Coordinates of C-alpha atoms and ligand atoms in Angstrom, one line a residue:
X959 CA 73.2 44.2 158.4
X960 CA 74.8 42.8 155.1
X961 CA 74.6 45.3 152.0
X962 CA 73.0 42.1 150.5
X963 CA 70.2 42.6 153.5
X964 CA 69.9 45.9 152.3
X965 CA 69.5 45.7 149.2
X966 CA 66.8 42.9 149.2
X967 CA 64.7 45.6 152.0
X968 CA 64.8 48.0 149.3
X969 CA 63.8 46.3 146.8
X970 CA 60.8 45.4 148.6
X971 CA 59.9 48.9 149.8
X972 CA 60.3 49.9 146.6
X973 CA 58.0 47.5 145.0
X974 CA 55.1 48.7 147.9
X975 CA 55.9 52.6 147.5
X976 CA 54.9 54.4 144.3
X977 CA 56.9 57.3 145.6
X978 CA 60.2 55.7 146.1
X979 CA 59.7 54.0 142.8
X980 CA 59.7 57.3 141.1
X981 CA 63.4 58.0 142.1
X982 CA 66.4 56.4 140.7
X983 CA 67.8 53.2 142.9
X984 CA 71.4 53.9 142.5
X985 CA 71.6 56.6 144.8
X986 CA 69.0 55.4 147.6
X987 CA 70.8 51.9 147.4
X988 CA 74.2 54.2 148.4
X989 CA 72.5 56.0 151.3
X990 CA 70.9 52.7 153.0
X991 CA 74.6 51.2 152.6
X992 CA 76.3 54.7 153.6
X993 CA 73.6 54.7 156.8
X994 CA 74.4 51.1 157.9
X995 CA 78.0 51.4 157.3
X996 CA 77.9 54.4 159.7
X997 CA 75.8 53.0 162.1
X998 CA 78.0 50.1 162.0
X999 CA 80.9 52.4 162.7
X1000 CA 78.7 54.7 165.5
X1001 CA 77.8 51.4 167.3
X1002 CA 81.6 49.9 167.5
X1003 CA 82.8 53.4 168.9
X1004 CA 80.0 53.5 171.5
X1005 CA 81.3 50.2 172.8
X1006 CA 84.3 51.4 172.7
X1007 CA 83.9 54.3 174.6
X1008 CA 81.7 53.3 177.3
X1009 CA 83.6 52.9 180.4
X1010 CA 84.3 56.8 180.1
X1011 CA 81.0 57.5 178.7
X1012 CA 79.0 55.7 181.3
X1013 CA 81.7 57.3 184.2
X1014 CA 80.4 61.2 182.9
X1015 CA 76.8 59.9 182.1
X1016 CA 76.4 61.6 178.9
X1017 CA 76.3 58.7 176.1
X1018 CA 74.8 60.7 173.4
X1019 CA 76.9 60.3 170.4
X1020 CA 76.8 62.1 166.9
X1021 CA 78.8 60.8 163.7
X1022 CA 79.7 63.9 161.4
X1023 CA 78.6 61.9 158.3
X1024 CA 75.1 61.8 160.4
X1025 CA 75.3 65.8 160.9
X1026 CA 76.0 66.5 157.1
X1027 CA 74.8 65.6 153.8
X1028 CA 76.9 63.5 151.9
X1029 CA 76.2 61.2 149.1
X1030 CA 78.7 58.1 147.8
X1031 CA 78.3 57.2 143.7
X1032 CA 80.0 54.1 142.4
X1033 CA 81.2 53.3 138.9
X1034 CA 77.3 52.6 137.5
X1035 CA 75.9 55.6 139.5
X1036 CA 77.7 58.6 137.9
X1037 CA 79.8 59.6 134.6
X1038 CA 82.0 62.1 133.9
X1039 CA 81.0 64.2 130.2
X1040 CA 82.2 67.2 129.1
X1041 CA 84.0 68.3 132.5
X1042 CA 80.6 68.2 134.3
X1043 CA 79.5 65.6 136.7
X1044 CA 76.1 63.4 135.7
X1045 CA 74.4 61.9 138.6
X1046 CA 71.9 58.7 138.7
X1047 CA 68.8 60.2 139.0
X1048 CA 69.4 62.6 136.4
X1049 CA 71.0 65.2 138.0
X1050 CA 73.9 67.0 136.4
X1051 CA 76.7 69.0 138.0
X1052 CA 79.0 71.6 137.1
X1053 CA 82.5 70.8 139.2
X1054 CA 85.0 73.5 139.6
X1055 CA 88.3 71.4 139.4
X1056 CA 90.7 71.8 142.2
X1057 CA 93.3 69.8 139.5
X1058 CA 92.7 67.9 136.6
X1059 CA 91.9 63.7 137.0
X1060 CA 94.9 62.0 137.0
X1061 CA 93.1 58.4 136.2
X1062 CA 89.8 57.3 135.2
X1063 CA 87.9 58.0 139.2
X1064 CA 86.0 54.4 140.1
X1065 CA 84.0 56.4 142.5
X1066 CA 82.4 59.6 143.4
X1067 CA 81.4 61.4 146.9
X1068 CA 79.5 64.3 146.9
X1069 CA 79.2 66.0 150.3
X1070 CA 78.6 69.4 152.2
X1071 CA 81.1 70.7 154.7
X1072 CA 80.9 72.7 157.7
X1073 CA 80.3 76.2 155.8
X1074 CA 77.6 74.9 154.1
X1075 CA 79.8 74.6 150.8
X1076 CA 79.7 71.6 148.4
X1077 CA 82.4 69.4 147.3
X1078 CA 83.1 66.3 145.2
X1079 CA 85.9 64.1 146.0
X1080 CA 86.8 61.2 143.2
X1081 CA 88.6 58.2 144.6
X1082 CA 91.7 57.4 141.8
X1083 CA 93.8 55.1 141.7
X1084 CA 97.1 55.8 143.6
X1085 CA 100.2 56.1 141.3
X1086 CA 103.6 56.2 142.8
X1087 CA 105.8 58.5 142.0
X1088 CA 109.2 57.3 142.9
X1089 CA 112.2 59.7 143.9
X1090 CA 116.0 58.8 143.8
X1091 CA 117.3 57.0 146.5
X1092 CA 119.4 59.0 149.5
X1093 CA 120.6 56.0 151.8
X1094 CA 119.1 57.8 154.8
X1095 CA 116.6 56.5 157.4
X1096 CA 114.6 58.4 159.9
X1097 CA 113.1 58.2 163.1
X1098 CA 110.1 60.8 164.3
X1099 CA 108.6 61.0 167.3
X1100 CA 105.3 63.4 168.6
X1101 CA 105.3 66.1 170.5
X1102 CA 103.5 68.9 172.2
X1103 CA 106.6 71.5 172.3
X1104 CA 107.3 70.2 169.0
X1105 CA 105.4 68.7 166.8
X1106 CA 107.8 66.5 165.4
X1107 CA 111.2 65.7 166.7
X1108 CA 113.4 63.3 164.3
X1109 CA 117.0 61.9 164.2
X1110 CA 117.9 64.6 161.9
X1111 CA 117.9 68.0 163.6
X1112 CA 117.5 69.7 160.5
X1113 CA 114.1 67.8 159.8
X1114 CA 112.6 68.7 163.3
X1115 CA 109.2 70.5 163.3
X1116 CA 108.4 72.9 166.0
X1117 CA 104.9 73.1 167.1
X1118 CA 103.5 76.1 164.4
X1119 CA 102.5 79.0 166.4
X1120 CA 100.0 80.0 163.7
X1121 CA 98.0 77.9 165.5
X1122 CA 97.4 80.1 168.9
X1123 CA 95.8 83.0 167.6
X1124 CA 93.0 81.3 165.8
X1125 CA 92.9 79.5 169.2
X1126 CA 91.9 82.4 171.0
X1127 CA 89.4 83.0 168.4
X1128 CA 87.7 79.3 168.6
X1129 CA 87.6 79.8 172.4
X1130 CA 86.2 83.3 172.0
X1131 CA 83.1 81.6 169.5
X1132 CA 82.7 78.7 171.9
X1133 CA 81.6 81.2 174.5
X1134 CA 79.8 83.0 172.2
X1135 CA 77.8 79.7 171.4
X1136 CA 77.6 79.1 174.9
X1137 CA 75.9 82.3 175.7
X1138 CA 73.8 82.3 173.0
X1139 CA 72.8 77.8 173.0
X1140 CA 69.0 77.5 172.5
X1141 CA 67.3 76.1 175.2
X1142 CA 65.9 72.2 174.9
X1143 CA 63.1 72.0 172.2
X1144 CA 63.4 75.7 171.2
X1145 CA 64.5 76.7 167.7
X1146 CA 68.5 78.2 167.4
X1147 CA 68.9 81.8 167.6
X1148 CA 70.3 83.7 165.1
X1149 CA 72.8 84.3 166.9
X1150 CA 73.8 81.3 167.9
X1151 CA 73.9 79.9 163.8
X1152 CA 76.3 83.3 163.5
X1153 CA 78.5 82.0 166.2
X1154 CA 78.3 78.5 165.0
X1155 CA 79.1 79.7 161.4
X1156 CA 82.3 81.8 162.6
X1157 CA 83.3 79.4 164.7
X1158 CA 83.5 76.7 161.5
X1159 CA 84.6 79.5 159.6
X1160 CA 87.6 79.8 162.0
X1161 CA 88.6 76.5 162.6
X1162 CA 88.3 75.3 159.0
X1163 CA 91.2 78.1 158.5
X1164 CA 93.5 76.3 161.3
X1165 CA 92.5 73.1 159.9
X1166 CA 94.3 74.4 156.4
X1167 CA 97.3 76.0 158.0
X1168 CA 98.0 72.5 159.5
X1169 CA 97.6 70.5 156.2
X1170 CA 99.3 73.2 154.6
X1171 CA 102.6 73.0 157.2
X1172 CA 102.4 69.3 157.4
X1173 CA 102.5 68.6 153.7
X1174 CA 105.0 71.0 153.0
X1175 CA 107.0 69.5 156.3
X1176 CA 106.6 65.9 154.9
X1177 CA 108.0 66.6 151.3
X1178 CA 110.9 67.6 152.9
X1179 CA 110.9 64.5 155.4
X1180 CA 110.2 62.1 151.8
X1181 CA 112.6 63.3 149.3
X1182 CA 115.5 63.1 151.9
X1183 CA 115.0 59.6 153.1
X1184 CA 114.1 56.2 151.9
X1185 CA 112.6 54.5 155.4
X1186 CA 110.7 56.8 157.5
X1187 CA 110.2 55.3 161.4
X1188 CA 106.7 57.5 162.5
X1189 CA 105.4 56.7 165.9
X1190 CA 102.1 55.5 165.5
X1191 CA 100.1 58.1 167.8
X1192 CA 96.4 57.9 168.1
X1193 CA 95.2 61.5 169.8
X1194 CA 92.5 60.8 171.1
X1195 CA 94.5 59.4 173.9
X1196 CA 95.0 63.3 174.7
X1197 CA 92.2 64.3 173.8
X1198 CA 90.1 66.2 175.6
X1199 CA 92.3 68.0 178.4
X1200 CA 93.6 71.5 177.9
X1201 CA 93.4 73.9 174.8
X1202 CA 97.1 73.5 174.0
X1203 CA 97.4 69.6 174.3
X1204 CA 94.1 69.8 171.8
X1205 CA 96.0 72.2 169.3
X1206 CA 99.0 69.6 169.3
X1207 CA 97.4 66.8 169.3
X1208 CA 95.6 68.2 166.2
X1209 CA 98.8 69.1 164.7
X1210 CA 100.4 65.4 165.3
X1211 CA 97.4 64.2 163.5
X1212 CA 97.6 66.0 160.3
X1213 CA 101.4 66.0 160.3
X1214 CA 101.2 62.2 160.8
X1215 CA 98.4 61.7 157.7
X1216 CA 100.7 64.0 155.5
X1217 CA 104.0 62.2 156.1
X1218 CA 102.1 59.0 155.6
X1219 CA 100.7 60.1 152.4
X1220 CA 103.5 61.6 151.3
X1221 CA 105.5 58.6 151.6
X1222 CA 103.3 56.3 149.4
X1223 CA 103.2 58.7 146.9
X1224 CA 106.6 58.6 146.2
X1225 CA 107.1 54.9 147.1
X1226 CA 109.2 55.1 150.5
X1227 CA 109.0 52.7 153.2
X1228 CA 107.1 53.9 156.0
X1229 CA 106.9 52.2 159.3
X1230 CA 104.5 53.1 162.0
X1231 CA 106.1 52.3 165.4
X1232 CA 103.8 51.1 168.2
X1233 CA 103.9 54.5 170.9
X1234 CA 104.6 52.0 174.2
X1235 CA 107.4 52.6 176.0
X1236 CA 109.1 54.9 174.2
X1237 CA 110.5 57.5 176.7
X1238 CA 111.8 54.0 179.0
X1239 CA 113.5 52.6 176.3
X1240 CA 117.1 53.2 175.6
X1241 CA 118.1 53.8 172.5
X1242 CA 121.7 52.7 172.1
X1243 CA 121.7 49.3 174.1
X1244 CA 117.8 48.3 174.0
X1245 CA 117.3 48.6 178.1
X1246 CA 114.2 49.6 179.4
X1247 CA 114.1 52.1 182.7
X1248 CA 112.2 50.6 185.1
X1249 CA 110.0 53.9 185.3
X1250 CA 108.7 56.3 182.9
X1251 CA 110.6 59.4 182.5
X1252 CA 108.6 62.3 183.9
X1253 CA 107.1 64.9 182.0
X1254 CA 109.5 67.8 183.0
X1255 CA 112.3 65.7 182.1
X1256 CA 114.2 66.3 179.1
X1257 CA 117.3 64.2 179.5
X1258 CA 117.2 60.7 179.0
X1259 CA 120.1 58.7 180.9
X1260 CA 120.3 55.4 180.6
X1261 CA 121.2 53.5 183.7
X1262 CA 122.3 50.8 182.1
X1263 CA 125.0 52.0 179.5
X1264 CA 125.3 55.2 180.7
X1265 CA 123.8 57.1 177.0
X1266 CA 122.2 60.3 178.2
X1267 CA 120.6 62.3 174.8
X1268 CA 117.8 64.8 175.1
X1269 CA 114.4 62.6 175.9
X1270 CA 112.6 63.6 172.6
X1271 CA 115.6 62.4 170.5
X1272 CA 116.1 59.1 172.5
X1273 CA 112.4 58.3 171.4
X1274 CA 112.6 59.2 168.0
X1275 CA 116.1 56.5 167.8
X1276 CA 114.0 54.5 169.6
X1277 CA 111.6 54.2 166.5
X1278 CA 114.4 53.6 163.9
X1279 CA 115.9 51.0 166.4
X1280 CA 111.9 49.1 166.9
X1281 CA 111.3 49.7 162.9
X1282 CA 114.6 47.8 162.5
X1283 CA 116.2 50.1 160.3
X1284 CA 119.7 51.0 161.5
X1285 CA 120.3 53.9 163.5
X1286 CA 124.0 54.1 162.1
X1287 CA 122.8 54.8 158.8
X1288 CA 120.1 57.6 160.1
X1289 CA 121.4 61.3 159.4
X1290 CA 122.3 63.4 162.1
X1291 CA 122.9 60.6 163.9
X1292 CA 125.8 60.2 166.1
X1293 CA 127.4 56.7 167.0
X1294 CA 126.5 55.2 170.1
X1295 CA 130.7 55.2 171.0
X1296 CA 130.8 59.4 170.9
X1297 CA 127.4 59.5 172.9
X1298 CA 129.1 57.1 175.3
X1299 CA 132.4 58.9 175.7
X1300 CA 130.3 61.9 176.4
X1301 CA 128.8 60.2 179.4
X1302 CA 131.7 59.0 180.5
Ligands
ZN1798 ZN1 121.4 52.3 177.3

């Protein structure tokens, strides 16, 4: 439904309910338009998940902004006044800054996470921050070993193995939900909102870690090159297989939303590379294998010219070479002629 649609509905219901009259419009105007938009969003993801859905016959399907509270303001619905937050409907906040505004914010949210903690997140403007120019170009491609492999080998990022520990942990609380998961229709346990609140607790802290090594990862990445060729991986592709794969494919996500954040904060040129074909391809003269390399493969030879390069770093030149950004000018990079000879 339009937001127009919406709007009109409310109007209505509002002029038939004394109750709903009494409370300010801004806000219930945002949750109708927050609840359709999700909706919206639920139903397209439904379609397109079907096929597997309907193959495991379970087609329930939960949106986290369903599951917790969260609240949207626009410019009219909130105001900003002595470093605390005032809300339409009269409610005032005090914010603990994280940092201090950079720009005037033209919107508000106002949600609760996982822990059962509240947070407000201003939208602001973006504002580029440029850095000098390096002449250098990169290529990254995904990985489970490693997270990141690049055309530089000084800017390749092994997959953190912060990460396995706090694995065993989430596995461990899983169980522990398992065990203790109310039955249909009864109330949770204790227990099992313990478990539930540990396990949160838990993966909220890899969650960090992985920000944390991604952004720090990506401001290296940034300040040393101008064009930046990122495979454009989607995870759920992976999703869903073995505890490891879930852990990397998690990393690849966060990694790839830091680098691509990173790079329009400081104004570089960021490509995202379509993912097909990568390990067929060849890097040096363009020819595609006429199969996919296997998984426990790590050389990449080329049949036709004879390049042979470690398969992880034939993908990533593969990127700078799709991007169109020249592999020559990449760092680390050696000319197709020496990787030829080597062959030969
Ligand atoms: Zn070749």
């Amino acid at each position: 439904m339009r937001p127009a649609q919406l709007d009109r509905m409310l109007t209505e219901a509002r002029a038939r309910t004394p109750w709903l009259r009494a409370g300010s419009s801004v806000p219930q105007q945002q949750v109708i338009r927050d609840f359709g938009r999700s909706r919206a969003k639920a139903h397209k993801d439904i379609e397109a998940r079907l096929p597997m859905t309907r193959r495991a016959g379970m087609p329930t399907y939960k949106t986290k902004r369903e599951a917790l509270p969260s609240l949207n303001y626009t410019r009219r619905g909130f105001r900003l006044k002595d470093g605390r937050l005032h809300l339409a409907g009269g409610i005032v906040l005090t914010v603990v800054w994280s940092r201090a505004l950079p720009a005037e914010p033209s919107s508000v949210r106002v949600y609760q996470d996982s822990l059962g903690h509240w947070y407000c997140s201003f939208v602001v403007p973006a504002q580029v921050q440029p850095l000098p120019a390096t002449g250098q170009a990169l290529g990254v491609d995904w990985g489970v070993k490693e997270t990141a492999t690049t055309t530089s080998d000084a800017h390749d990022l092994p997959h953190p193995e912060h990460g396995r520990k706090a694995q065993e942990k989430l596995s461990r609380y899983d169980r522990m939900m398992a065990r203790r998961k109310p039955k249909t229709g009864q109330p949770a346990s204790k227990g099992y909102r313990e478990a539930r609140k540990l396990r949160a607790k838990a993966y909220k802290k890899v969650a960090r870690q992985r920000e944390d090594t991604g952004r720090k990862w990506a401001k290296k990445v940034v300040r040393d090159h101008d064009a930046i060729a990122v495979e454009d991986f989607r995870p759920k592709f992976l999703a869903r297989t073995t505890m490891a794969r879930k852990a990397a494919d998690a990393a690849i996500g966060a990694t790839k939303a830091a680098l691509v954040e990173m790079g329009r904060k400081h104004g570089r040129d960021i490509r995202l590379v379509h993912p097909a074909h990568t390990t067929m391809d060849c890097a040096h003269c363009d020819a595609r294998a006429k199969h996919a390399l296997p998984l426990g493969e790590c050389t990449y030879t080329c049949t036709a010219c004879g390049a042979s390069s470690p398969r992880d770093k034939n993908s990533a030149r593969v990127m700078l070479v799709r991007a169109g950004l020249n592999p020559a000018g990449a760092d680390g990079g050696r000319p197709p002629g020496a990787l030829l000879q080597e062959a030969a």
